[in-house]
Amino acid sequence: MKTALITGITGQDGSYLAEHLLALGYEVHGLVRRVALEDPERRFARIAHLLDRLHLHPASLESYPSVFRVVSRHEFDECYHLAAQSFVAESFSDGFSTMNTNINGTHYMLAAFNELQPRCRFYFAGSSEMFGKVRETPQRETTPFYPRSPYGISKVAGFELTRNYREAYGMFCASGILFNHESPRRGFEFVTRKITSTIARIKTGLATELRLGTLDARRDWGHAKDYVRAMHLMLQHEQADDFVVASGEAHTVRELCELAFAEVDLDYREYVKLDERLQRPAEVELLVGDAAKARRVLGWESHYTFTEIVREMVEADLEAVHPTSAKAAPALSPRLTLARASD
Ligand code: F7E
């Protein structure tokens, strides 16, 4: 049985990856912030159904000693470093925190593993935001980076740190350059979930409009479930390498609105209002990836289409606002394997 450590296990990707690895027979550990342990109902909502099968360890990506402690006490075959401040707009408001968490946090993880478990395979969550003001279309592994936000800059730094540990110390370090990936577990601040959750509120009379910063930005949207399988495949490959993971299709925010509103027989033009306060100081106009290398080398393929993702998200948000079936909230298991307070 392999053992994996996931940072960011309470997030969208972390929760799907934990499910995937458990299904493959892994022993799954997660790093969680102490504040999350104090508020498990809310903070562990995405992993509530898995809690009695996970090993969670309190640590902060802002504290090297706390990361070092966890890595010194447990042996891991694979580490998936997903934790980050991942909201691009927020990185303009507080670039310093984004840089601190995303760059130093990655460096702490790499340094701790290099010191204590250099044979552990390491995955870094890179991002299409590293391409920013794109130099070529579609973007592939060889496309030069031109980040347009503190978030994008922090991911370029994390990517370069990861590559440097691979080249300098011979560690198995791989980066996924993942394009936007969504699901019903997406945070409400991201545009897909903002749209689908607001549609559910409009449909049930709880909201009357949807305010957005732009309708013209184009993104390559895939499903998070498909993308976590690519993360795992990267660490099974014989050689550490970097891979673009994308659907290869670009859609505008306008098309996303049109499709999502049409799911509930509404016309987006009657509800969507442009609000310049939601515009970013520097927008990334177009991202669309070429995942040919991941398909060819890893045998990765995606299962969900853009329409299926949008439909699933609208349906899930409608169900959340107005449940048709009385589903009991999963109770937190008393068997939750929490590391000791001193861990
Ligand atoms: O924005 C536009 C916005 O916040 C998508 C993160 O996972 O993917 C994500 O980054 C687009 C942008 O995601 C609103 O300006 C318009 O052009 O959903 P988003 P993102 O910034 O692309 C990458 C790959 C990551 O790595 C990131 O961590 O939609 N947009 N109006 C808006 N976006 C938001 N959030 N809210 C609006 O009102």
Short mmCIF file of C-alpha atoms and ligand atoms in Angstrom, two decimals:
data_model
loop_
_atom_site.label_atom_id
_atom_site.label_comp_id
_atom_site.label_asym_id
_atom_site.label_seq_id
_atom_site.Cartn_x
_atom_site.Cartn_y
_atom_site.Cartn_z
CA MET A 1 0.00 0.00 0.00
CA LYS A 2 1.36 3.43 -0.93
CA THR A 3 1.14 6.41 1.38
CA ALA A 4 0.42 9.91 0.08
CA LEU A 5 0.43 13.34 1.70
CA ILE A 6 -1.88 16.01 0.29
CA THR A 7 -1.60 19.69 1.18
CA GLY A 8 -4.85 21.54 0.46
CA ILE A 9 -6.83 18.35 1.13
CA THR A 10 -9.90 20.34 2.25
CA GLY A 11 -10.18 22.11 -1.13
CA GLN A 12 -11.90 21.10 -4.35
CA ASP A 13 -8.89 19.30 -5.86
CA GLY A 14 -7.63 17.89 -2.57
CA SER A 15 -10.98 16.28 -1.82
CA TYR A 16 -11.29 14.65 -5.27
CA LEU A 17 -7.66 13.53 -5.18
CA ALA A 18 -8.14 11.99 -1.71
CA GLU A 19 -11.16 10.07 -3.04
CA HIS A 20 -9.19 8.90 -6.07
CA LEU A 21 -6.17 7.74 -4.04
CA LEU A 22 -8.34 5.98 -1.45
CA ALA A 23 -10.10 4.13 -4.26
CA LEU A 24 -6.67 3.03 -5.53
CA GLY A 25 -5.83 1.63 -2.08
CA TYR A 26 -3.55 4.42 -0.82
CA GLU A 27 -3.18 5.44 2.81
CA VAL A 28 -4.02 9.15 2.55
CA HIS A 29 -2.68 11.87 4.85
CA GLY A 30 -3.46 15.56 4.74
CA LEU A 31 -1.94 18.75 6.10
CA VAL A 32 -4.59 21.00 7.58
CA ARG A 33 -4.45 24.30 9.36
CA ARG A 34 -5.21 24.25 13.07
CA VAL A 35 -8.09 26.71 12.50
CA ALA A 36 -9.71 24.05 10.28
CA LEU A 37 -9.52 21.49 13.08
CA GLU A 38 -11.36 23.94 15.30
CA ASP A 39 -14.19 24.38 12.80
CA PRO A 40 -14.55 20.93 11.18
CA GLU A 41 -18.23 21.16 10.13
CA ARG A 42 -17.49 24.09 7.84
CA ARG A 43 -13.85 23.62 6.90
CA PHE A 44 -14.05 19.87 6.28
CA ALA A 45 -17.32 19.98 4.33
CA ARG A 46 -15.71 18.61 1.15
CA ILE A 47 -14.02 15.70 2.95
CA ALA A 48 -16.68 14.96 5.60
CA HIS A 49 -17.55 11.67 3.92
CA LEU A 50 -13.89 10.58 3.98
CA LEU A 51 -12.84 11.67 7.45
CA ASP A 52 -12.74 8.27 9.05
CA ARG A 53 -10.34 7.09 6.33
CA LEU A 54 -7.93 10.04 6.40
CA HIS A 55 -4.98 10.91 8.60
CA LEU A 56 -4.93 14.65 9.17
CA HIS A 57 -1.99 16.55 10.60
CA PRO A 58 -2.08 20.15 11.78
CA ALA A 59 0.57 22.31 10.12
CA SER A 60 0.88 25.72 8.53
CA LEU A 61 2.55 26.44 5.21
CA GLU A 62 3.78 29.63 6.83
CA SER A 63 5.81 27.68 9.39
CA TYR A 64 8.76 25.55 8.29
CA PRO A 65 9.03 23.82 11.70
CA SER A 66 5.40 22.65 11.51
CA VAL A 67 5.90 21.21 8.00
CA PHE A 68 9.23 19.67 9.03
CA ARG A 69 7.59 18.00 12.05
CA VAL A 70 4.97 16.19 9.94
CA VAL A 71 7.50 15.08 7.30
CA SER A 72 9.87 13.86 10.04
CA ARG A 73 7.23 11.67 11.71
CA HIS A 74 5.59 9.84 8.81
CA GLU A 75 6.90 8.16 5.68
CA PHE A 76 5.34 9.10 2.37
CA ASP A 77 5.73 7.68 -1.14
CA GLU A 78 4.08 10.66 -2.81
CA CYS A 79 3.34 14.26 -1.86
CA TYR A 80 0.75 16.36 -3.70
CA HIS A 81 1.32 20.01 -2.86
CA LEU A 82 -1.99 21.67 -3.76
CA ALA A 83 -2.40 24.21 -0.95
CA ALA A 84 -2.25 27.83 -2.07
CA GLN A 85 -4.01 31.17 -2.03
CA SER A 86 -5.66 30.40 -5.37
CA PHE A 87 -8.05 33.29 -6.01
CA VAL A 88 -6.41 35.55 -8.61
CA ALA A 89 -8.47 38.66 -7.74
CA GLU A 90 -7.50 38.37 -4.07
CA SER A 91 -3.84 38.29 -5.06
CA PHE A 92 -4.21 41.86 -6.35
CA SER A 93 -5.69 42.97 -3.00
CA ASP A 94 -3.02 41.27 -0.92
CA GLY A 95 -0.11 40.21 -3.07
CA PHE A 96 2.16 39.86 -0.06
CA SER A 97 0.14 37.06 1.59
CA THR A 98 -0.27 35.28 -1.75
CA MET A 99 3.48 35.41 -2.38
CA ASN A 100 4.28 34.33 1.14
CA THR A 101 1.98 31.31 1.20
CA ASN A 102 2.48 30.21 -2.38
CA ILE A 103 6.24 30.68 -2.72
CA ASN A 104 7.57 30.07 0.79
CA GLY A 105 5.01 27.32 1.41
CA THR A 106 6.24 25.47 -1.68
CA HIS A 107 9.85 26.05 -0.72
CA TYR A 108 9.25 24.72 2.81
CA MET A 109 7.65 21.56 1.45
CA LEU A 110 10.49 20.94 -1.02
CA ALA A 111 13.18 21.67 1.55
CA ALA A 112 11.60 19.41 4.18
CA PHE A 113 11.30 16.52 1.75
CA ASN A 114 14.81 17.03 0.42
CA GLU A 115 16.14 16.95 3.96
CA LEU A 116 14.09 14.06 5.32
CA GLN A 117 12.59 11.97 2.52
CA PRO A 118 14.34 12.78 -0.77
CA ARG A 119 12.90 9.67 -2.45
CA CYS A 120 9.30 10.81 -1.96
CA ARG A 121 7.75 11.84 -5.29
CA PHE A 122 6.57 15.46 -5.27
CA TYR A 123 3.76 17.09 -7.28
CA PHE A 124 3.47 20.87 -7.58
CA ALA A 125 0.19 22.47 -8.64
CA GLY A 126 1.26 24.85 -11.39
CA SER A 127 -1.32 26.94 -13.22
CA SER A 128 -2.24 28.25 -16.65
CA GLU A 129 -2.10 31.69 -15.00
CA MET A 130 1.67 31.37 -15.45
CA PHE A 131 1.09 31.98 -19.20
CA GLY A 132 -0.87 35.19 -18.50
CA LYS A 133 -0.42 37.49 -21.48
CA VAL A 134 0.05 34.54 -23.78
CA ARG A 135 3.03 34.29 -26.13
CA GLU A 136 1.43 31.57 -28.29
CA THR A 137 -1.93 29.81 -28.64
CA PRO A 138 -2.65 27.12 -27.62
CA GLN A 139 -0.29 27.09 -24.66
CA ARG A 140 1.93 24.06 -24.14
CA GLU A 141 4.83 23.05 -21.89
CA THR A 142 7.31 25.02 -24.00
CA THR A 143 5.29 28.28 -24.11
CA PRO A 144 7.15 31.09 -22.26
CA PHE A 145 5.54 32.40 -19.07
CA TYR A 146 4.21 35.98 -18.79
CA PRO A 147 2.22 36.10 -15.53
CA ARG A 148 -0.22 39.00 -15.07
CA SER A 149 -0.97 38.84 -11.32
CA PRO A 150 0.81 38.25 -8.02
CA TYR A 151 -0.88 34.82 -8.07
CA GLY A 152 0.58 34.01 -11.51
CA ILE A 153 4.01 35.27 -10.42
CA SER A 154 3.88 33.14 -7.26
CA LYS A 155 3.05 30.06 -9.35
CA VAL A 156 5.95 30.73 -11.73
CA ALA A 157 8.25 30.93 -8.68
CA GLY A 158 6.81 27.67 -7.28
CA PHE A 159 7.23 25.99 -10.66
CA GLU A 160 10.86 27.11 -10.92
CA LEU A 161 11.60 26.02 -7.35
CA THR A 162 10.14 22.60 -8.13
CA ARG A 163 12.22 22.28 -11.30
CA ASN A 164 15.32 23.41 -9.41
CA TYR A 165 14.91 20.73 -6.72
CA ARG A 166 14.56 18.17 -9.50
CA GLU A 167 17.73 19.35 -11.28
CA ALA A 168 19.85 20.28 -8.27
CA TYR A 169 19.07 17.37 -5.94
CA GLY A 170 17.73 14.70 -8.28
CA MET A 171 14.36 14.58 -6.51
CA PHE A 172 11.34 13.26 -8.42
CA CYS A 173 9.53 16.59 -8.75
CA ALA A 174 6.74 17.08 -11.31
CA SER A 175 4.55 20.08 -12.04
CA GLY A 176 1.10 20.01 -13.57
CA ILE A 177 0.23 23.17 -15.50
CA LEU A 178 -3.50 22.91 -14.95
CA PHE A 179 -5.99 25.10 -16.76
CA ASN A 180 -9.22 26.13 -14.99
CA HIS A 181 -11.00 23.14 -13.50
CA GLU A 182 -14.40 23.25 -11.89
CA SER A 183 -17.05 21.15 -10.16
CA PRO A 184 -19.89 21.49 -7.67
CA ARG A 185 -17.15 21.66 -5.01
CA ARG A 186 -15.65 24.85 -6.51
CA GLY A 187 -15.38 27.85 -4.18
CA PHE A 188 -18.15 30.46 -4.55
CA GLU A 189 -15.69 33.24 -5.47
CA PHE A 190 -14.68 31.65 -8.80
CA VAL A 191 -16.70 32.70 -11.83
CA THR A 192 -18.26 29.31 -12.68
CA ARG A 193 -19.59 28.72 -9.17
CA LYS A 194 -20.54 32.38 -8.75
CA ILE A 195 -22.70 32.04 -11.87
CA THR A 196 -24.28 28.66 -11.05
CA SER A 197 -24.94 29.48 -7.38
CA THR A 198 -26.48 32.86 -8.30
CA ILE A 199 -28.67 31.21 -10.94
CA ALA A 200 -30.02 28.88 -8.26
CA ARG A 201 -30.76 31.90 -6.05
CA ILE A 202 -32.42 33.78 -8.93
CA LYS A 203 -34.50 30.75 -9.84
CA THR A 204 -35.76 30.44 -6.27
CA GLY A 205 -36.40 34.16 -5.79
CA LEU A 206 -33.43 34.81 -3.48
CA ALA A 207 -31.56 37.05 -5.95
CA THR A 208 -32.48 39.27 -8.88
CA GLU A 209 -29.19 39.87 -10.68
CA LEU A 210 -25.65 38.63 -11.24
CA ARG A 211 -22.79 41.17 -11.25
CA LEU A 212 -19.65 40.26 -13.18
CA GLY A 213 -16.42 42.07 -14.08
CA THR A 214 -16.22 41.01 -17.72
CA LEU A 215 -17.97 38.71 -20.18
CA ASP A 216 -15.19 38.68 -22.74
CA ALA A 217 -12.42 36.74 -20.98
CA ARG A 218 -11.86 33.31 -22.51
CA ARG A 219 -10.90 30.28 -20.49
CA ASP A 220 -10.31 26.56 -20.98
CA TRP A 221 -12.61 24.94 -18.41
CA GLY A 222 -12.34 21.26 -17.45
CA HIS A 223 -13.61 19.08 -14.60
CA ALA A 224 -11.56 18.80 -11.39
CA LYS A 225 -12.26 15.05 -11.20
CA ASP A 226 -10.57 14.53 -14.56
CA TYR A 227 -7.63 16.74 -13.60
CA VAL A 228 -6.74 15.02 -10.29
CA ARG A 229 -6.28 11.77 -12.23
CA ALA A 230 -3.60 13.57 -14.27
CA MET A 231 -1.80 14.60 -11.06
CA HIS A 232 -1.61 10.97 -9.96
CA LEU A 233 -0.45 9.77 -13.39
CA MET A 234 2.41 12.32 -13.35
CA LEU A 235 3.83 10.73 -10.20
CA GLN A 236 3.55 7.19 -11.67
CA HIS A 237 5.61 8.08 -14.76
CA GLU A 238 9.18 6.73 -14.87
CA GLN A 239 10.62 10.23 -15.22
CA ALA A 240 9.76 13.45 -13.41
CA ASP A 241 8.43 15.98 -15.90
CA ASP A 242 5.97 18.87 -16.37
CA PHE A 243 2.62 18.54 -18.14
CA VAL A 244 -0.14 20.81 -19.39
CA VAL A 245 -3.62 19.55 -18.42
CA ALA A 246 -6.42 21.20 -20.37
CA SER A 247 -9.52 20.51 -22.42
CA GLY A 248 -8.25 22.33 -25.50
CA GLU A 249 -11.50 24.32 -25.82
CA ALA A 250 -11.86 28.03 -25.06
CA HIS A 251 -15.18 29.60 -24.06
CA THR A 252 -16.01 33.17 -23.05
CA VAL A 253 -17.58 34.04 -19.71
CA ARG A 254 -20.54 35.14 -21.87
CA GLU A 255 -20.92 31.63 -23.33
CA LEU A 256 -20.71 30.20 -19.83
CA CYS A 257 -23.53 32.51 -18.69
CA GLU A 258 -25.63 31.74 -21.77
CA LEU A 259 -25.34 28.00 -21.25
CA ALA A 260 -25.84 28.04 -17.48
CA PHE A 261 -28.91 30.33 -17.57
CA ALA A 262 -30.38 28.28 -20.44
CA GLU A 263 -30.21 25.21 -18.17
CA VAL A 264 -33.03 26.76 -16.14
CA ASP A 265 -34.78 28.40 -19.14
CA LEU A 266 -33.58 31.92 -18.37
CA ASP A 267 -31.94 34.48 -20.66
CA TYR A 268 -28.66 35.67 -19.08
CA ARG A 269 -29.04 39.13 -20.71
CA GLU A 270 -31.93 39.89 -18.36
CA TYR A 271 -29.90 39.24 -15.20
CA VAL A 272 -26.18 39.85 -15.81
CA LYS A 273 -24.86 43.34 -15.00
CA LEU A 274 -21.31 44.46 -15.65
CA ASP A 275 -19.63 45.96 -12.60
CA GLU A 276 -16.26 47.61 -13.13
CA ARG A 277 -15.37 47.14 -9.46
CA LEU A 278 -15.05 43.43 -10.28
CA GLN A 279 -12.54 44.01 -13.06
CA ARG A 280 -8.96 42.98 -12.41
CA PRO A 281 -6.13 45.54 -12.71
CA ALA A 282 -4.57 43.28 -15.37
CA GLU A 283 -6.86 40.73 -17.03
CA VAL A 284 -5.77 37.54 -18.75
CA GLU A 285 -7.81 37.66 -21.95
CA LEU A 286 -7.39 34.15 -23.33
CA LEU A 287 -6.12 30.83 -22.05
CA VAL A 288 -6.44 27.59 -23.97
CA GLY A 289 -4.17 24.62 -23.47
CA ASP A 290 -2.74 21.83 -25.56
CA ALA A 291 -2.60 18.65 -23.43
CA ALA A 292 -1.15 16.47 -26.22
CA LYS A 293 1.92 15.56 -24.13
CA ALA A 294 -0.19 14.39 -21.14
CA ARG A 295 -2.32 12.30 -23.48
CA ARG A 296 0.64 10.82 -25.33
CA VAL A 297 3.05 10.23 -22.41
CA LEU A 298 0.68 9.60 -19.50
CA GLY A 299 -2.31 8.16 -21.38
CA TRP A 300 -4.48 10.81 -19.69
CA GLU A 301 -7.85 11.73 -21.11
CA SER A 302 -10.77 13.82 -19.89
CA HIS A 303 -14.30 12.47 -19.60
CA TYR A 304 -16.44 15.57 -19.00
CA THR A 305 -17.48 18.07 -21.67
CA PHE A 306 -17.93 21.79 -20.96
CA THR A 307 -21.73 21.42 -21.21
CA GLU A 308 -21.73 18.50 -18.74
CA ILE A 309 -19.67 20.46 -16.21
CA VAL A 310 -21.99 23.47 -16.36
CA ARG A 311 -25.09 21.26 -16.14
CA GLU A 312 -23.73 19.35 -13.14
CA MET A 313 -22.90 22.58 -11.32
CA VAL A 314 -26.28 24.22 -11.99
CA GLU A 315 -28.12 21.09 -10.86
CA ALA A 316 -26.04 20.78 -7.68
CA ASP A 317 -26.62 24.43 -6.76
CA LEU A 318 -30.35 24.16 -7.42
CA GLU A 319 -30.44 21.09 -5.21
CA ALA A 320 -28.53 22.93 -2.45
CA VAL A 321 -30.94 25.89 -2.47
CA HIS A 322 -34.04 23.79 -2.78
CA PRO A 323 -33.39 20.15 -1.86
CA THR A 324 -35.70 17.67 -3.55
CA SER A 325 -34.53 14.78 -1.45
CA ALA A 326 -33.97 14.95 2.29
CA LYS A 327 -30.29 14.06 2.38
CA ALA A 328 -28.92 14.00 5.89
CA ALA A 329 -25.65 15.89 6.29
CA PRO A 330 -22.85 13.40 6.84
CA ALA A 331 -22.00 13.23 10.51
CA LEU A 332 -18.39 13.77 11.51
CA SER A 333 -16.98 10.43 12.50
CA PRO A 334 -15.66 9.98 16.02
CA ARG A 335 -13.08 7.67 14.42
CA LEU A 336 -11.45 10.66 12.72
CA THR A 337 -7.74 9.91 12.83
CA LEU A 338 -6.30 13.15 14.05
CA ALA A 339 -2.66 13.45 14.84
CA ARG A 340 -1.91 14.16 18.47
CA ALA A 341 -1.84 17.81 19.44
CA SER A 342 1.93 17.60 19.65
CA ASP A 343 2.19 16.24 16.08
O1 F7E B 1 -12.02 33.79 -13.27
C1 F7E B 1 -13.58 36.50 -15.16
C2 F7E B 1 -12.20 36.69 -14.56
O2 F7E B 1 -11.84 33.60 -10.80
C3 F7E B 1 -12.20 33.33 -14.60
C4 F7E B 1 -8.07 29.64 -10.32
O3 F7E B 1 -8.38 28.31 -10.01
O4 F7E B 1 -7.97 29.13 -12.65
C5 F7E B 1 -8.58 30.00 -11.71
O5 F7E B 1 -8.24 31.34 -11.99
C6 F7E B 1 -12.43 34.52 -15.52
C7 F7E B 1 -11.41 35.65 -15.33
O6 F7E B 1 -10.63 31.94 -12.30
C8 F7E B 1 -15.92 37.73 -12.68
O7 F7E B 1 -11.75 38.03 -14.71
C9 F7E B 1 -15.56 38.01 -14.80
O8 F7E B 1 -11.06 36.16 -16.59
O9 F7E B 1 -13.05 31.79 -12.08
P1 F7E B 1 -11.95 32.77 -12.04
P2 F7E B 1 -9.16 32.36 -12.79
O10 F7E B 1 -8.83 33.72 -12.37
O11 F7E B 1 -9.07 32.06 -14.26
C10 F7E B 1 -6.53 29.17 -12.70
C11 F7E B 1 -6.05 28.12 -13.66
C12 F7E B 1 -5.91 29.09 -11.36
O12 F7E B 1 -4.81 28.55 -11.19
C13 F7E B 1 -6.57 29.83 -10.26
O13 F7E B 1 -6.12 29.39 -8.99
O14 F7E B 1 -13.71 35.08 -15.23
N1 F7E B 1 -14.65 37.11 -14.35
N2 F7E B 1 -16.34 38.42 -13.80
C14 F7E B 1 -14.84 36.91 -13.04
N3 F7E B 1 -14.22 36.10 -12.17
C15 F7E B 1 -14.67 36.11 -10.89
N4 F7E B 1 -14.07 35.29 -10.00
N5 F7E B 1 -15.72 36.90 -10.49
C16 F7E B 1 -16.37 37.75 -11.35
O15 F7E B 1 -17.28 38.45 -10.96
#
